[in-house]
mmCIF file of C-alpha atoms and ligand atoms in Angstrom:
data_model
loop_
_atom_site.group_PDB
_atom_site.id
_atom_site.type_symbol
_atom_site.label_atom_id
_atom_site.label_comp_id
_atom_site.label_asym_id
_atom_site.label_seq_id
_atom_site.Cartn_x
_atom_site.Cartn_y
_atom_site.Cartn_z
ATOM 1 C CA MET K 856 -85.945 -38.678 -3.859
ATOM 2 C CA THR K 857 -87.340 -34.807 -4.539
ATOM 3 C CA ARG K 858 -85.504 -31.693 -4.606
ATOM 4 C CA LYS K 859 -86.435 -28.462 -3.968
ATOM 5 C CA SER K 860 -87.293 -26.314 -7.503
ATOM 6 C CA ASP K 861 -85.502 -23.770 -5.657
ATOM 7 C CA PRO K 862 -81.887 -24.634 -4.471
ATOM 8 C CA ASN K 863 -81.461 -20.980 -2.702
ATOM 9 C CA VAL K 864 -84.817 -22.457 -0.151
ATOM 10 C CA ASN K 865 -82.760 -25.336 1.063
ATOM 11 C CA GLU K 866 -78.922 -24.670 0.925
ATOM 12 C CA PRO K 867 -77.578 -25.705 4.658
ATOM 13 C CA GLN K 868 -76.071 -23.129 6.697
ATOM 14 C CA HIS K 869 -72.337 -23.665 6.211
ATOM 15 C CA PHE K 870 -70.107 -23.299 8.817
ATOM 16 C CA ARG K 871 -66.417 -23.371 8.552
ATOM 17 C CA VAL K 872 -64.549 -24.637 11.778
ATOM 18 C CA SER K 873 -61.220 -24.782 13.076
ATOM 19 C CA ALA K 874 -60.596 -29.227 13.388
ATOM 20 C CA GLU K 875 -58.558 -28.465 16.536
ATOM 21 C CA GLN K 876 -60.833 -25.612 18.624
ATOM 22 C CA PRO K 877 -64.314 -26.075 16.954
ATOM 23 C CA ALA K 878 -66.141 -22.330 17.242
ATOM 24 C CA ALA K 879 -68.919 -22.884 20.162
ATOM 25 C CA PRO K 880 -71.328 -21.312 18.151
ATOM 26 C CA ALA K 881 -71.471 -23.369 14.818
ATOM 27 C CA ILE K 882 -71.738 -25.977 17.019
ATOM 28 C CA ALA K 883 -74.379 -25.050 19.377
ATOM 29 C CA LEU K 884 -76.099 -24.331 16.197
ATOM 30 C CA ALA K 885 -75.526 -27.656 14.743
ATOM 31 C CA ALA K 886 -76.492 -29.216 17.768
ATOM 32 C CA ARG K 887 -79.798 -27.844 18.291
ATOM 33 C CA ALA K 888 -80.331 -28.952 14.069
ATOM 34 C CA ILE K 889 -79.961 -32.303 15.719
ATOM 35 C CA LYS K 890 -82.024 -31.726 18.810
ATOM 36 C CA ALA K 891 -85.035 -30.692 16.198
ATOM 37 C CA GLY K 892 -84.314 -33.578 14.281
ATOM 38 C CA GLY K 893 -82.428 -32.290 11.315
ATOM 39 C CA LEU K 894 -79.895 -33.580 9.585
ATOM 40 C CA VAL K 895 -76.210 -31.921 10.270
ATOM 41 C CA ALA K 896 -72.982 -32.890 8.008
ATOM 42 C CA PHE K 897 -69.835 -33.206 10.312
ATOM 43 C CA PRO K 898 -65.911 -34.185 10.328
ATOM 44 C CA THR K 899 -64.636 -37.666 11.436
ATOM 45 C CA GLU K 900 -61.129 -37.862 11.237
ATOM 46 C CA THR K 901 -62.379 -40.863 8.009
ATOM 47 C CA VAL K 902 -64.532 -39.110 6.180
ATOM 48 C CA TYR K 903 -67.288 -36.670 6.544
ATOM 49 C CA GLY K 904 -70.772 -37.907 7.998
ATOM 50 C CA LEU K 905 -74.460 -36.759 7.511
ATOM 51 C CA GLY K 906 -75.509 -37.553 11.278
ATOM 52 C CA ALA K 907 -79.135 -36.882 12.786
ATOM 53 C CA ASN K 908 -80.571 -37.988 16.556
ATOM 54 C CA ALA K 909 -79.530 -41.621 16.889
ATOM 55 C CA ARG K 910 -82.833 -42.112 18.840
ATOM 56 C CA ASP K 911 -84.670 -40.547 16.565
ATOM 57 C CA GLU K 912 -86.559 -42.383 14.453
ATOM 58 C CA ASP K 913 -88.457 -40.193 11.694
ATOM 59 C CA ALA K 914 -84.552 -37.916 11.747
ATOM 60 C CA VAL K 915 -82.615 -41.454 11.579
ATOM 61 C CA ASP K 916 -85.190 -41.894 8.140
ATOM 62 C CA LYS K 917 -84.322 -38.454 6.695
ATOM 63 C CA ILE K 918 -80.939 -40.022 6.392
ATOM 64 C CA PHE K 919 -82.056 -42.728 4.506
ATOM 65 C CA ARG K 920 -83.657 -40.284 2.331
ATOM 66 C CA ALA K 921 -81.537 -37.697 1.641
ATOM 67 C CA LYS K 922 -78.637 -40.527 0.294
ATOM 68 C CA GLY K 923 -81.125 -42.746 -1.550
ATOM 69 C CA ARG K 924 -80.209 -45.448 0.718
ATOM 70 C CA PRO K 925 -81.703 -48.757 0.931
ATOM 71 C CA ALA K 926 -83.213 -49.205 4.479
ATOM 72 C CA THR K 927 -81.449 -52.647 4.558
ATOM 73 C CA ASP K 928 -78.673 -51.041 4.920
ATOM 74 C CA PRO K 929 -77.826 -50.011 8.833
ATOM 75 C CA LEU K 930 -75.854 -46.833 10.202
ATOM 76 C CA ILE K 931 -73.326 -45.907 12.922
ATOM 77 C CA ALA K 932 -73.789 -44.703 15.679
ATOM 78 C CA HIS K 933 -71.119 -42.014 17.108
ATOM 79 C CA ILE K 934 -70.827 -41.517 20.302
ATOM 80 C CA ALA K 935 -67.936 -38.947 22.135
ATOM 81 C CA ASP K 936 -68.092 -40.951 25.557
ATOM 82 C CA ALA K 937 -67.236 -44.546 26.014
ATOM 83 C CA ASP K 938 -69.726 -44.489 29.045
ATOM 84 C CA GLN K 939 -72.839 -44.161 25.578
ATOM 85 C CA LEU K 940 -71.840 -47.739 24.916
ATOM 86 C CA ASN K 941 -73.717 -48.610 27.549
ATOM 87 C CA ASP K 942 -76.497 -46.849 26.254
ATOM 88 C CA LEU K 943 -77.144 -47.863 22.706
ATOM 89 C CA ALA K 944 -75.553 -52.107 23.271
ATOM 90 C CA ARG K 945 -76.407 -54.864 26.104
ATOM 91 C CA ASP K 946 -74.025 -57.208 27.145
ATOM 92 C CA VAL K 947 -70.763 -55.669 25.834
ATOM 93 C CA PRO K 948 -68.265 -58.466 25.615
ATOM 94 C CA ASP K 949 -64.870 -57.566 27.642
ATOM 95 C CA LEU K 950 -63.107 -57.611 24.282
ATOM 96 C CA ALA K 951 -65.377 -54.282 23.315
ATOM 97 C CA HIS K 952 -64.335 -52.328 26.375
ATOM 98 C CA GLU K 953 -60.480 -53.722 25.660
ATOM 99 C CA LEU K 954 -60.638 -51.946 21.987
ATOM 100 C CA ALA K 955 -62.211 -49.400 22.860
ATOM 101 C CA ARG K 956 -59.891 -48.387 25.752
ATOM 102 C CA ARG K 957 -57.205 -49.195 23.130
ATOM 103 C CA PHE K 958 -58.506 -47.979 19.235
ATOM 104 C CA TRP K 959 -61.115 -45.493 20.543
ATOM 105 C CA PRO K 960 -61.447 -42.671 19.795
ATOM 106 C CA GLY K 961 -60.479 -43.751 16.549
ATOM 107 C CA ALA K 962 -61.454 -45.732 12.983
ATOM 108 C CA LEU K 963 -63.042 -48.070 14.770
ATOM 109 C CA THR K 964 -66.797 -49.292 14.522
ATOM 110 C CA LEU K 965 -68.006 -52.268 16.976
ATOM 111 C CA VAL K 966 -71.136 -54.495 15.425
ATOM 112 C CA LEU K 967 -72.897 -55.111 19.559
ATOM 113 C CA PRO K 968 -76.098 -56.727 20.682
ATOM 114 C CA LYS K 969 -78.186 -54.256 20.196
ATOM 115 C CA SER K 970 -80.483 -52.385 23.543
ATOM 116 C CA ALA K 971 -83.944 -52.038 23.305
ATOM 117 C CA ALA K 972 -84.781 -49.152 23.413
ATOM 118 C CA LEU K 973 -82.923 -47.865 19.521
ATOM 119 C CA PRO K 974 -85.242 -47.159 16.783
ATOM 120 C CA ALA K 975 -85.566 -49.694 13.916
ATOM 121 C CA ASN K 976 -84.156 -47.771 11.055
ATOM 122 C CA LEU K 977 -80.974 -47.419 12.473
ATOM 123 C CA THR K 978 -80.115 -51.028 12.506
ATOM 124 C CA ALA K 979 -82.396 -51.922 9.841
ATOM 125 C CA GLY K 980 -84.452 -54.298 11.785
ATOM 126 C CA LEU K 981 -81.552 -56.195 12.987
ATOM 127 C CA ASP K 982 -80.759 -56.384 16.468
ATOM 128 C CA THR K 983 -77.233 -55.367 16.683
ATOM 129 C CA VAL K 984 -75.697 -51.720 16.114
ATOM 130 C CA ALA K 985 -72.556 -50.867 14.497
ATOM 131 C CA VAL K 986 -70.532 -48.031 17.006
ATOM 132 C CA ARG K 987 -68.328 -45.467 17.284
ATOM 133 C CA MET K 988 -66.253 -42.735 19.210
ATOM 134 C CA PRO K 989 -64.947 -40.734 15.696
ATOM 135 C CA ASN K 990 -61.474 -39.445 17.031
ATOM 136 C CA HIS K 991 -62.618 -35.184 15.340
ATOM 137 C CA ALA K 992 -62.557 -32.430 17.948
ATOM 138 C CA VAL K 993 -65.288 -31.059 15.625
ATOM 139 C CA ALA K 994 -67.116 -34.421 16.011
ATOM 140 C CA THR K 995 -66.893 -34.900 19.559
ATOM 141 C CA ALA K 996 -68.518 -31.344 20.647
ATOM 142 C CA LEU K 997 -70.946 -31.615 18.146
ATOM 143 C CA ILE K 998 -71.803 -35.043 19.839
ATOM 144 C CA GLU K 999 -71.052 -33.750 23.160
ATOM 145 C CA ALA K 1000 -73.450 -30.527 22.632
ATOM 146 C CA ALA K 1001 -76.137 -32.489 20.750
ATOM 147 C CA GLY K 1002 -76.071 -35.227 23.636
ATOM 148 C CA VAL K 1003 -77.061 -37.697 21.991
ATOM 149 C CA ALA K 1004 -75.902 -40.364 19.839
ATOM 150 C CA ILE K 1005 -76.146 -39.016 16.298
ATOM 151 C CA ALA K 1006 -76.588 -41.703 13.909
ATOM 152 C CA ALA K 1007 -74.245 -40.562 10.867
ATOM 153 C CA PRO K 1008 -73.478 -42.935 7.461
ATOM 154 C CA SER K 1009 -71.123 -40.779 4.780
ATOM 155 C CA ALA K 1010 -72.041 -37.524 3.641
ATOM 156 C CA ASN K 1011 -72.729 -38.861 -0.032
ATOM 157 C CA ARG K 1012 -75.594 -39.911 -2.317
ATOM 158 C CA PHE K 1013 -75.857 -43.418 -1.945
ATOM 159 C CA SER K 1014 -73.048 -46.042 -4.126
ATOM 160 C CA ARG K 1015 -70.814 -42.720 -5.135
ATOM 161 C CA PRO K 1016 -67.197 -42.270 -3.249
ATOM 162 C CA SER K 1017 -67.472 -40.833 0.302
ATOM 163 C CA PRO K 1018 -66.768 -37.461 0.966
ATOM 164 C CA THR K 1019 -63.114 -36.232 2.304
ATOM 165 C CA THR K 1020 -64.238 -32.615 1.970
ATOM 166 C CA ALA K 1021 -67.074 -30.141 2.657
ATOM 167 C CA GLN K 1022 -67.089 -29.788 -1.298
ATOM 168 C CA HIS K 1023 -67.662 -33.344 -2.189
ATOM 169 C CA VAL K 1024 -70.887 -33.079 0.490
ATOM 170 C CA LEU K 1025 -72.133 -30.181 -0.705
ATOM 171 C CA ASP K 1026 -71.887 -31.832 -4.167
ATOM 172 C CA ASP K 1027 -74.145 -34.748 -3.277
ATOM 173 C CA LEU K 1028 -76.130 -33.495 -0.677
ATOM 174 C CA ALA K 1029 -75.836 -29.528 -0.619
ATOM 175 C CA THR K 1030 -80.307 -29.249 -0.657
ATOM 176 C CA GLU K 1031 -80.906 -32.474 1.490
ATOM 177 C CA ILE K 1032 -78.720 -30.965 4.945
ATOM 178 C CA ASP K 1033 -79.031 -28.344 7.940
ATOM 179 C CA VAL K 1034 -76.316 -27.740 8.850
ATOM 180 C CA LEU K 1035 -72.818 -28.257 6.968
ATOM 181 C CA LEU K 1036 -69.593 -28.350 9.281
ATOM 182 C CA ASP K 1037 -66.635 -27.930 7.169
ATOM 183 C CA ALA K 1038 -63.280 -28.229 8.782
ATOM 184 C CA GLY K 1039 -61.077 -28.882 6.176
ATOM 185 C CA PRO K 1040 -60.293 -32.608 4.074
ATOM 186 C CA THR K 1041 -60.215 -35.919 6.601
ATOM 187 C CA ALA K 1042 -57.042 -36.985 7.693
ATOM 188 C CA ILE K 1043 -57.195 -40.712 7.304
ATOM 189 C CA GLY K 1044 -59.823 -40.565 3.435
ATOM 190 C CA LEU K 1045 -61.137 -44.077 4.263
ATOM 191 C CA GLU K 1046 -64.474 -44.835 6.031
ATOM 192 C CA SER K 1047 -64.139 -46.994 9.343
ATOM 193 C CA THR K 1048 -63.176 -50.173 9.823
ATOM 194 C CA ILE K 1049 -65.447 -52.088 11.206
ATOM 195 C CA LEU K 1050 -65.726 -55.346 13.685
ATOM 196 C CA ASP K 1051 -68.324 -57.281 14.388
ATOM 197 C CA LEU K 1052 -68.056 -58.965 18.235
ATOM 198 C CA THR K 1053 -71.825 -61.000 18.177
ATOM 199 C CA ARG K 1054 -70.065 -63.362 16.267
ATOM 200 C CA ASP K 1055 -67.359 -66.209 17.528
ATOM 201 C CA PRO K 1056 -65.170 -65.451 16.243
ATOM 202 C CA PRO K 1057 -65.161 -62.045 15.592
ATOM 203 C CA GLN K 1058 -65.588 -61.056 12.036
ATOM 204 C CA LEU K 1059 -64.502 -58.698 10.460
ATOM 205 C CA LEU K 1060 -66.608 -56.836 8.328
ATOM 206 C CA ARG K 1061 -65.108 -54.142 6.316
ATOM 207 C CA PRO K 1062 -61.461 -52.609 6.384
ATOM 208 C CA GLY K 1063 -60.857 -49.381 7.101
ATOM 209 C CA GLY K 1064 -59.166 -46.652 8.837
ATOM 210 C CA LEU K 1065 -57.461 -48.836 11.709
ATOM 211 C CA PRO K 1066 -55.645 -51.424 9.858
ATOM 212 C CA LEU K 1067 -56.268 -54.755 10.062
ATOM 213 C CA GLU K 1068 -52.792 -55.999 11.795
ATOM 214 C CA ALA K 1069 -53.477 -53.170 14.716
ATOM 215 C CA LEU K 1070 -56.484 -55.376 15.810
ATOM 216 C CA ARG K 1071 -54.311 -58.585 15.505
ATOM 217 C CA GLN K 1072 -52.812 -58.002 18.646
ATOM 218 C CA PHE K 1073 -56.310 -58.196 20.028
ATOM 219 C CA ILE K 1074 -57.726 -61.272 17.995
ATOM 220 C CA PRO K 1075 -54.266 -63.142 15.943
ATOM 221 C CA ASP K 1076 -56.094 -64.922 13.731
ATOM 222 C CA LEU K 1077 -58.244 -62.313 12.005
ATOM 223 C CA ARG K 1078 -58.718 -61.993 8.526
ATOM 224 C CA PHE K 1079 -60.853 -60.461 5.387
ATOM 225 C CA ALA K 1080 -63.085 -62.486 4.019
ATOM 226 C CA PRO K 1081 -65.107 -60.611 1.226
ATOM 227 C CA ARG K 1082 -68.378 -62.409 0.561
ATOM 228 C CA PHE K 1083 -68.361 -61.181 -2.930
ATOM 229 C CA LEU K 1084 -65.769 -62.845 -3.745
ATOM 230 C CA GLY K 1085 -67.616 -65.924 -3.257
ATOM 231 C CA ASP K 1086 -65.843 -66.960 0.043
ATOM 232 C CA ALA K 1087 -68.594 -69.447 2.102
ATOM 233 C CA GLU K 1088 -67.235 -68.491 5.098
ATOM 234 C CA ALA K 1089 -67.516 -64.316 4.996
ATOM 235 C CA ALA K 1090 -69.712 -62.983 7.315
ATOM 236 C CA PRO K 1091 -73.333 -61.654 5.414
ATOM 237 C CA ALA K 1092 -72.760 -58.109 6.712
ATOM 238 C CA PRO K 1093 -75.194 -55.549 5.393
ATOM 239 C CA GLY K 1094 -74.399 -52.662 3.456
ATOM 240 C CA THR K 1095 -71.168 -54.563 1.891
ATOM 241 C CA LEU K 1096 -72.960 -54.299 -1.212
ATOM 242 C CA LEU K 1097 -69.996 -54.965 -3.798
ATOM 243 C CA LYS K 1098 -71.074 -51.775 -5.920
ATOM 244 C CA HIS K 1099 -70.432 -49.349 -3.699
ATOM 245 C CA TYR K 1100 -68.124 -46.244 -3.530
ATOM 246 C CA SER K 1101 -68.397 -45.848 -6.815
ATOM 247 C CA PRO K 1102 -66.993 -43.202 -9.676
ATOM 248 C CA ARG K 1103 -69.459 -42.803 -12.570
ATOM 249 C CA ALA K 1104 -67.453 -44.019 -14.903
ATOM 250 C CA GLU K 1105 -66.328 -47.808 -15.463
ATOM 251 C CA LEU K 1106 -63.091 -48.681 -13.077
ATOM 252 C CA LEU K 1107 -61.237 -51.373 -14.658
ATOM 253 C CA LEU K 1108 -59.173 -52.934 -11.591
ATOM 254 C CA PHE K 1109 -55.236 -54.395 -12.826
ATOM 255 C CA GLN K 1110 -53.248 -56.576 -10.925
ATOM 256 C CA GLY K 1111 -49.639 -58.286 -11.300
ATOM 257 C CA HIS K 1112 -46.133 -57.852 -9.821
ATOM 258 C CA ASP K 1113 -44.604 -57.462 -13.141
ATOM 259 C CA ASP K 1114 -44.787 -53.827 -13.952
ATOM 260 C CA ALA K 1115 -43.419 -53.840 -17.409
ATOM 261 C CA ALA K 1116 -46.830 -55.983 -17.893
ATOM 262 C CA VAL K 1117 -49.426 -54.281 -16.333
ATOM 263 C CA TYR K 1118 -48.485 -51.459 -18.161
ATOM 264 C CA ALA K 1119 -48.689 -53.207 -21.669
ATOM 265 C CA THR K 1120 -52.048 -54.048 -20.726
ATOM 266 C CA MET K 1121 -53.580 -51.183 -19.395
ATOM 267 C CA ARG K 1122 -51.898 -49.144 -22.381
ATOM 268 C CA ALA K 1123 -54.369 -51.278 -24.543
ATOM 269 C CA GLN K 1124 -57.448 -50.015 -22.556
ATOM 270 C CA ILE K 1125 -56.036 -46.711 -23.715
ATOM 271 C CA ALA K 1126 -55.221 -47.194 -27.642
ATOM 272 C CA ALA K 1127 -58.842 -48.690 -27.984
ATOM 273 C CA GLY K 1128 -59.896 -45.442 -27.897
ATOM 274 C CA ARG K 1129 -62.052 -44.750 -24.827
ATOM 275 C CA ARG K 1130 -61.758 -41.673 -22.787
ATOM 276 C CA VAL K 1131 -59.556 -42.843 -20.395
ATOM 277 C CA GLY K 1132 -58.094 -41.918 -16.505
ATOM 278 C CA LEU K 1133 -55.598 -43.220 -14.669
ATOM 279 C CA MET K 1134 -55.683 -43.303 -10.697
ATOM 280 C CA LEU K 1135 -52.577 -44.891 -9.612
ATOM 281 C CA ASN K 1136 -49.375 -44.144 -7.523
ATOM 282 C CA ALA K 1137 -46.774 -42.232 -8.346
ATOM 283 C CA ALA K 1138 -44.292 -43.945 -10.366
ATOM 284 C CA ASP K 1139 -46.918 -46.397 -11.629
ATOM 285 C CA ALA K 1140 -48.145 -42.803 -13.236
ATOM 286 C CA ALA K 1141 -45.093 -41.787 -14.259
ATOM 287 C CA ALA K 1142 -44.734 -44.539 -17.185
ATOM 288 C CA PHE K 1143 -47.890 -43.089 -18.639
ATOM 289 C CA ALA K 1144 -46.105 -39.532 -18.549
ATOM 290 C CA ASP K 1145 -45.675 -39.463 -22.509
ATOM 291 C CA LEU K 1146 -49.193 -39.936 -23.062
ATOM 292 C CA ASP K 1147 -51.915 -37.414 -23.026
ATOM 293 C CA VAL K 1148 -54.795 -39.395 -20.405
ATOM 294 C CA LYS K 1149 -56.184 -37.713 -17.682
ATOM 295 C CA VAL K 1150 -53.926 -38.902 -14.328
ATOM 296 C CA GLU K 1151 -54.592 -38.700 -10.881
ATOM 297 C CA SER K 1152 -51.774 -39.755 -8.750
ATOM 298 C CA LEU K 1153 -52.284 -42.142 -4.982
ATOM 299 C CA GLY K 1154 -49.084 -40.863 -4.401
ATOM 300 C CA ASP K 1155 -46.407 -42.564 -2.627
ATOM 301 C CA SER K 1156 -47.918 -44.927 0.033
ATOM 302 C CA ALA K 1157 -51.173 -46.650 1.247
ATOM 303 C CA GLU K 1158 -51.788 -43.345 3.847
ATOM 304 C CA GLN K 1159 -51.928 -40.839 0.451
ATOM 305 C CA ALA K 1160 -53.791 -43.568 -1.406
ATOM 306 C CA ALA K 1161 -56.376 -43.587 1.355
ATOM 307 C CA LEU K 1162 -56.190 -39.535 1.468
ATOM 308 C CA ARG K 1163 -56.898 -39.663 -1.904
ATOM 309 C CA LEU K 1164 -58.666 -42.354 -3.394
ATOM 310 C CA PHE K 1165 -62.376 -40.831 -3.291
ATOM 311 C CA ALA K 1166 -61.114 -37.389 -4.311
ATOM 312 C CA ALA K 1167 -59.362 -39.064 -7.278
ATOM 313 C CA MET K 1168 -62.874 -40.829 -8.503
ATOM 314 C CA ARG K 1169 -64.715 -37.895 -7.953
ATOM 315 C CA ALA K 1170 -61.741 -35.517 -9.820
ATOM 316 C CA LEU K 1171 -61.382 -38.276 -12.950
ATOM 317 C CA ASP K 1172 -65.979 -38.043 -12.937
ATOM 318 C CA GLY K 1173 -65.382 -34.100 -13.102
ATOM 319 C CA ALA K 1174 -62.670 -34.592 -16.108
ATOM 320 C CA GLY K 1175 -65.827 -36.518 -17.676
ATOM 321 C CA VAL K 1176 -63.356 -39.624 -19.086
ATOM 322 C CA ASP K 1177 -65.524 -43.260 -19.697
ATOM 323 C CA CYS K 1178 -63.062 -45.321 -17.602
ATOM 324 C CA ILE K 1179 -60.977 -45.119 -14.597
ATOM 325 C CA LEU K 1180 -57.536 -47.751 -14.851
ATOM 326 C CA ALA K 1181 -56.554 -48.699 -11.489
ATOM 327 C CA ARG K 1182 -54.041 -51.044 -9.769
ATOM 328 C CA SER K 1183 -54.556 -53.531 -7.065
ATOM 329 C CA PRO K 1184 -52.449 -52.442 -4.621
ATOM 330 C CA GLU K 1185 -50.209 -54.377 -1.468
ATOM 331 C CA LYS K 1186 -53.160 -55.441 0.319
ATOM 332 C CA ARG K 1187 -50.835 -54.618 4.040
ATOM 333 C CA GLY K 1188 -52.015 -51.648 6.392
ATOM 334 C CA LEU K 1189 -54.191 -48.636 4.668
ATOM 335 C CA GLY K 1190 -53.771 -50.939 1.363
ATOM 336 C CA LEU K 1191 -56.230 -53.650 2.564
ATOM 337 C CA ALA K 1192 -58.781 -51.148 2.313
ATOM 338 C CA VAL K 1193 -58.014 -48.885 -0.706
ATOM 339 C CA TRP K 1194 -57.690 -52.001 -2.045
ATOM 340 C CA ASP K 1195 -61.379 -53.518 -1.084
ATOM 341 C CA ARG K 1196 -62.438 -50.196 -2.313
ATOM 342 C CA LEU K 1197 -61.032 -49.989 -5.443
ATOM 343 C CA LEU K 1198 -62.067 -53.980 -6.578
ATOM 344 C CA ARG K 1199 -66.021 -52.700 -5.235
ATOM 345 C CA ALA K 1200 -65.511 -49.614 -7.819
ATOM 346 C CA ALA K 1201 -65.019 -51.890 -10.507
ATOM 347 C CA GLU K 1202 -67.410 -54.045 -9.111
ATOM 348 C CA GLY K 1203 -65.349 -57.231 -7.840
ATOM 349 C CA THR K 1204 -63.334 -57.472 -11.603
ATOM 350 C CA LEU K 1205 -59.972 -58.597 -11.308
ATOM 351 C CA ILE K 1206 -57.522 -58.357 -14.358
ATOM 352 C CA GLU K 1207 -54.633 -60.124 -13.673
ATOM 353 C CA VAL K 1208 -51.495 -59.506 -15.695
HETATM 354 P P1 LIG J 2223 -71.582 -46.333 6.526
HETATM 355 O O1 LIG J 2223 -72.113 -46.328 5.377
HETATM 356 O O2 LIG J 2223 -69.557 -46.174 6.058
HETATM 357 O O3 LIG J 2223 -71.459 -45.474 7.319
HETATM 358 O O4 LIG J 2223 -71.194 -48.129 6.975
HETATM 359 C C1 LIG J 2223 -72.155 -48.726 7.534
HETATM 360 C C2 LIG J 2223 -71.969 -49.382 6.929
HETATM 361 O O5 LIG J 2223 -71.914 -50.706 8.456
HETATM 362 C C3 LIG J 2223 -72.907 -50.273 6.950
HETATM 363 O O6 LIG J 2223 -72.967 -50.587 5.577
HETATM 364 C C4 LIG J 2223 -72.957 -52.009 7.289
HETATM 365 O O7 LIG J 2223 -71.990 -52.456 6.089
HETATM 366 C C5 LIG J 2223 -72.232 -51.837 8.508
HETATM 367 N N1 LIG J 2223 -73.114 -51.948 9.594
HETATM 368 C C6 LIG J 2223 -73.960 -50.842 10.621
HETATM 369 N N2 LIG J 2223 -74.906 -51.588 11.543
HETATM 370 C C7 LIG J 2223 -74.416 -52.859 11.434
HETATM 371 C C8 LIG J 2223 -74.607 -53.955 12.343
HETATM 372 N N3 LIG J 2223 -75.735 -54.011 12.862
HETATM 373 N N4 LIG J 2223 -74.203 -55.286 12.125
HETATM 374 C C9 LIG J 2223 -73.126 -55.533 10.338
HETATM 375 N N5 LIG J 2223 -73.012 -54.030 9.977
HETATM 376 C C10 LIG J 2223 -73.456 -53.028 10.311
HETATM 377 MG MG1 LIG J 2224 -70.708 -44.806 2.459
#
């Protein structure tokens, strides 16, 4: 990807907007940029998205180029009204409508058979499309004003941690976007849960902001079988690459029930003389208070860990550490998605203690 030699030539128009009642002029300007085939970074309740008109093949192509994202990794189309689902997908099963009624707007993405009219690059050439209705007034206003579904992956350079603030977007993509709508930090901090309804039984492709347990009310046997852990039954989901959501520093993920043993194993890494950062919940972090290492606390709940995880990775990268030590959380509620992101950041390596 080429960047402009003079960064001032292509600075985005940056608008601070209310997360509840965004000002109409900023939304109108951003919607014009979408209709003109441009790129708009905007907040959702999960993370910031890098949006373009989902029906405009050239605009969608700009998303791939801006991110450095492989063309094999399909995008999610964002809608503001459940009726838009029928423009994007065909043969929509009753279960999709039931899930949409219960969980939309929200952090659930549904994979469905795609309608014929969509550009091939949106779906990476697949005959399925991923659709979500985000729960954020800015996203909704933008989609409504643009009058089209908006294709939007997370607004980060490919494989980097997803952006949970407008500053993260600028850090990765300042010269690539036309408009940035800044409504402050996102509420959930992790990407949506992706459910593939084209398979029987339905498959959870990515755990995310809507907990698996909530989906089990509708699909009792639903489970998460990450392909990268060698489960032969797992869905071959595009874009669920192992190395993803990663800090620049190496991340070591420790797993074990015995706190003292886990801490001792972590300390051995620190003693090995590397520039180490810690990314731990508050209780675990307290066990290292005697050491002179950079610590990013993930708080004391799965919700806080979800909110802080990507910002913590970026902060530790910014602090220049070579190695980040983290601990596997309980895989319940949002903890499952936190665990998934940590495991990918660690490139699949779990250190069992
Ligand atoms: P993100 O980069 O967070 O927007 O996530 C988009 C992800 O949605 C992709 O990386 C895929 O894992 C998933 N996805 C999108 N479209 C499809 C599809 N048609 N079939 C399966 N997974 C999809
Ligand atoms: Mg992403």
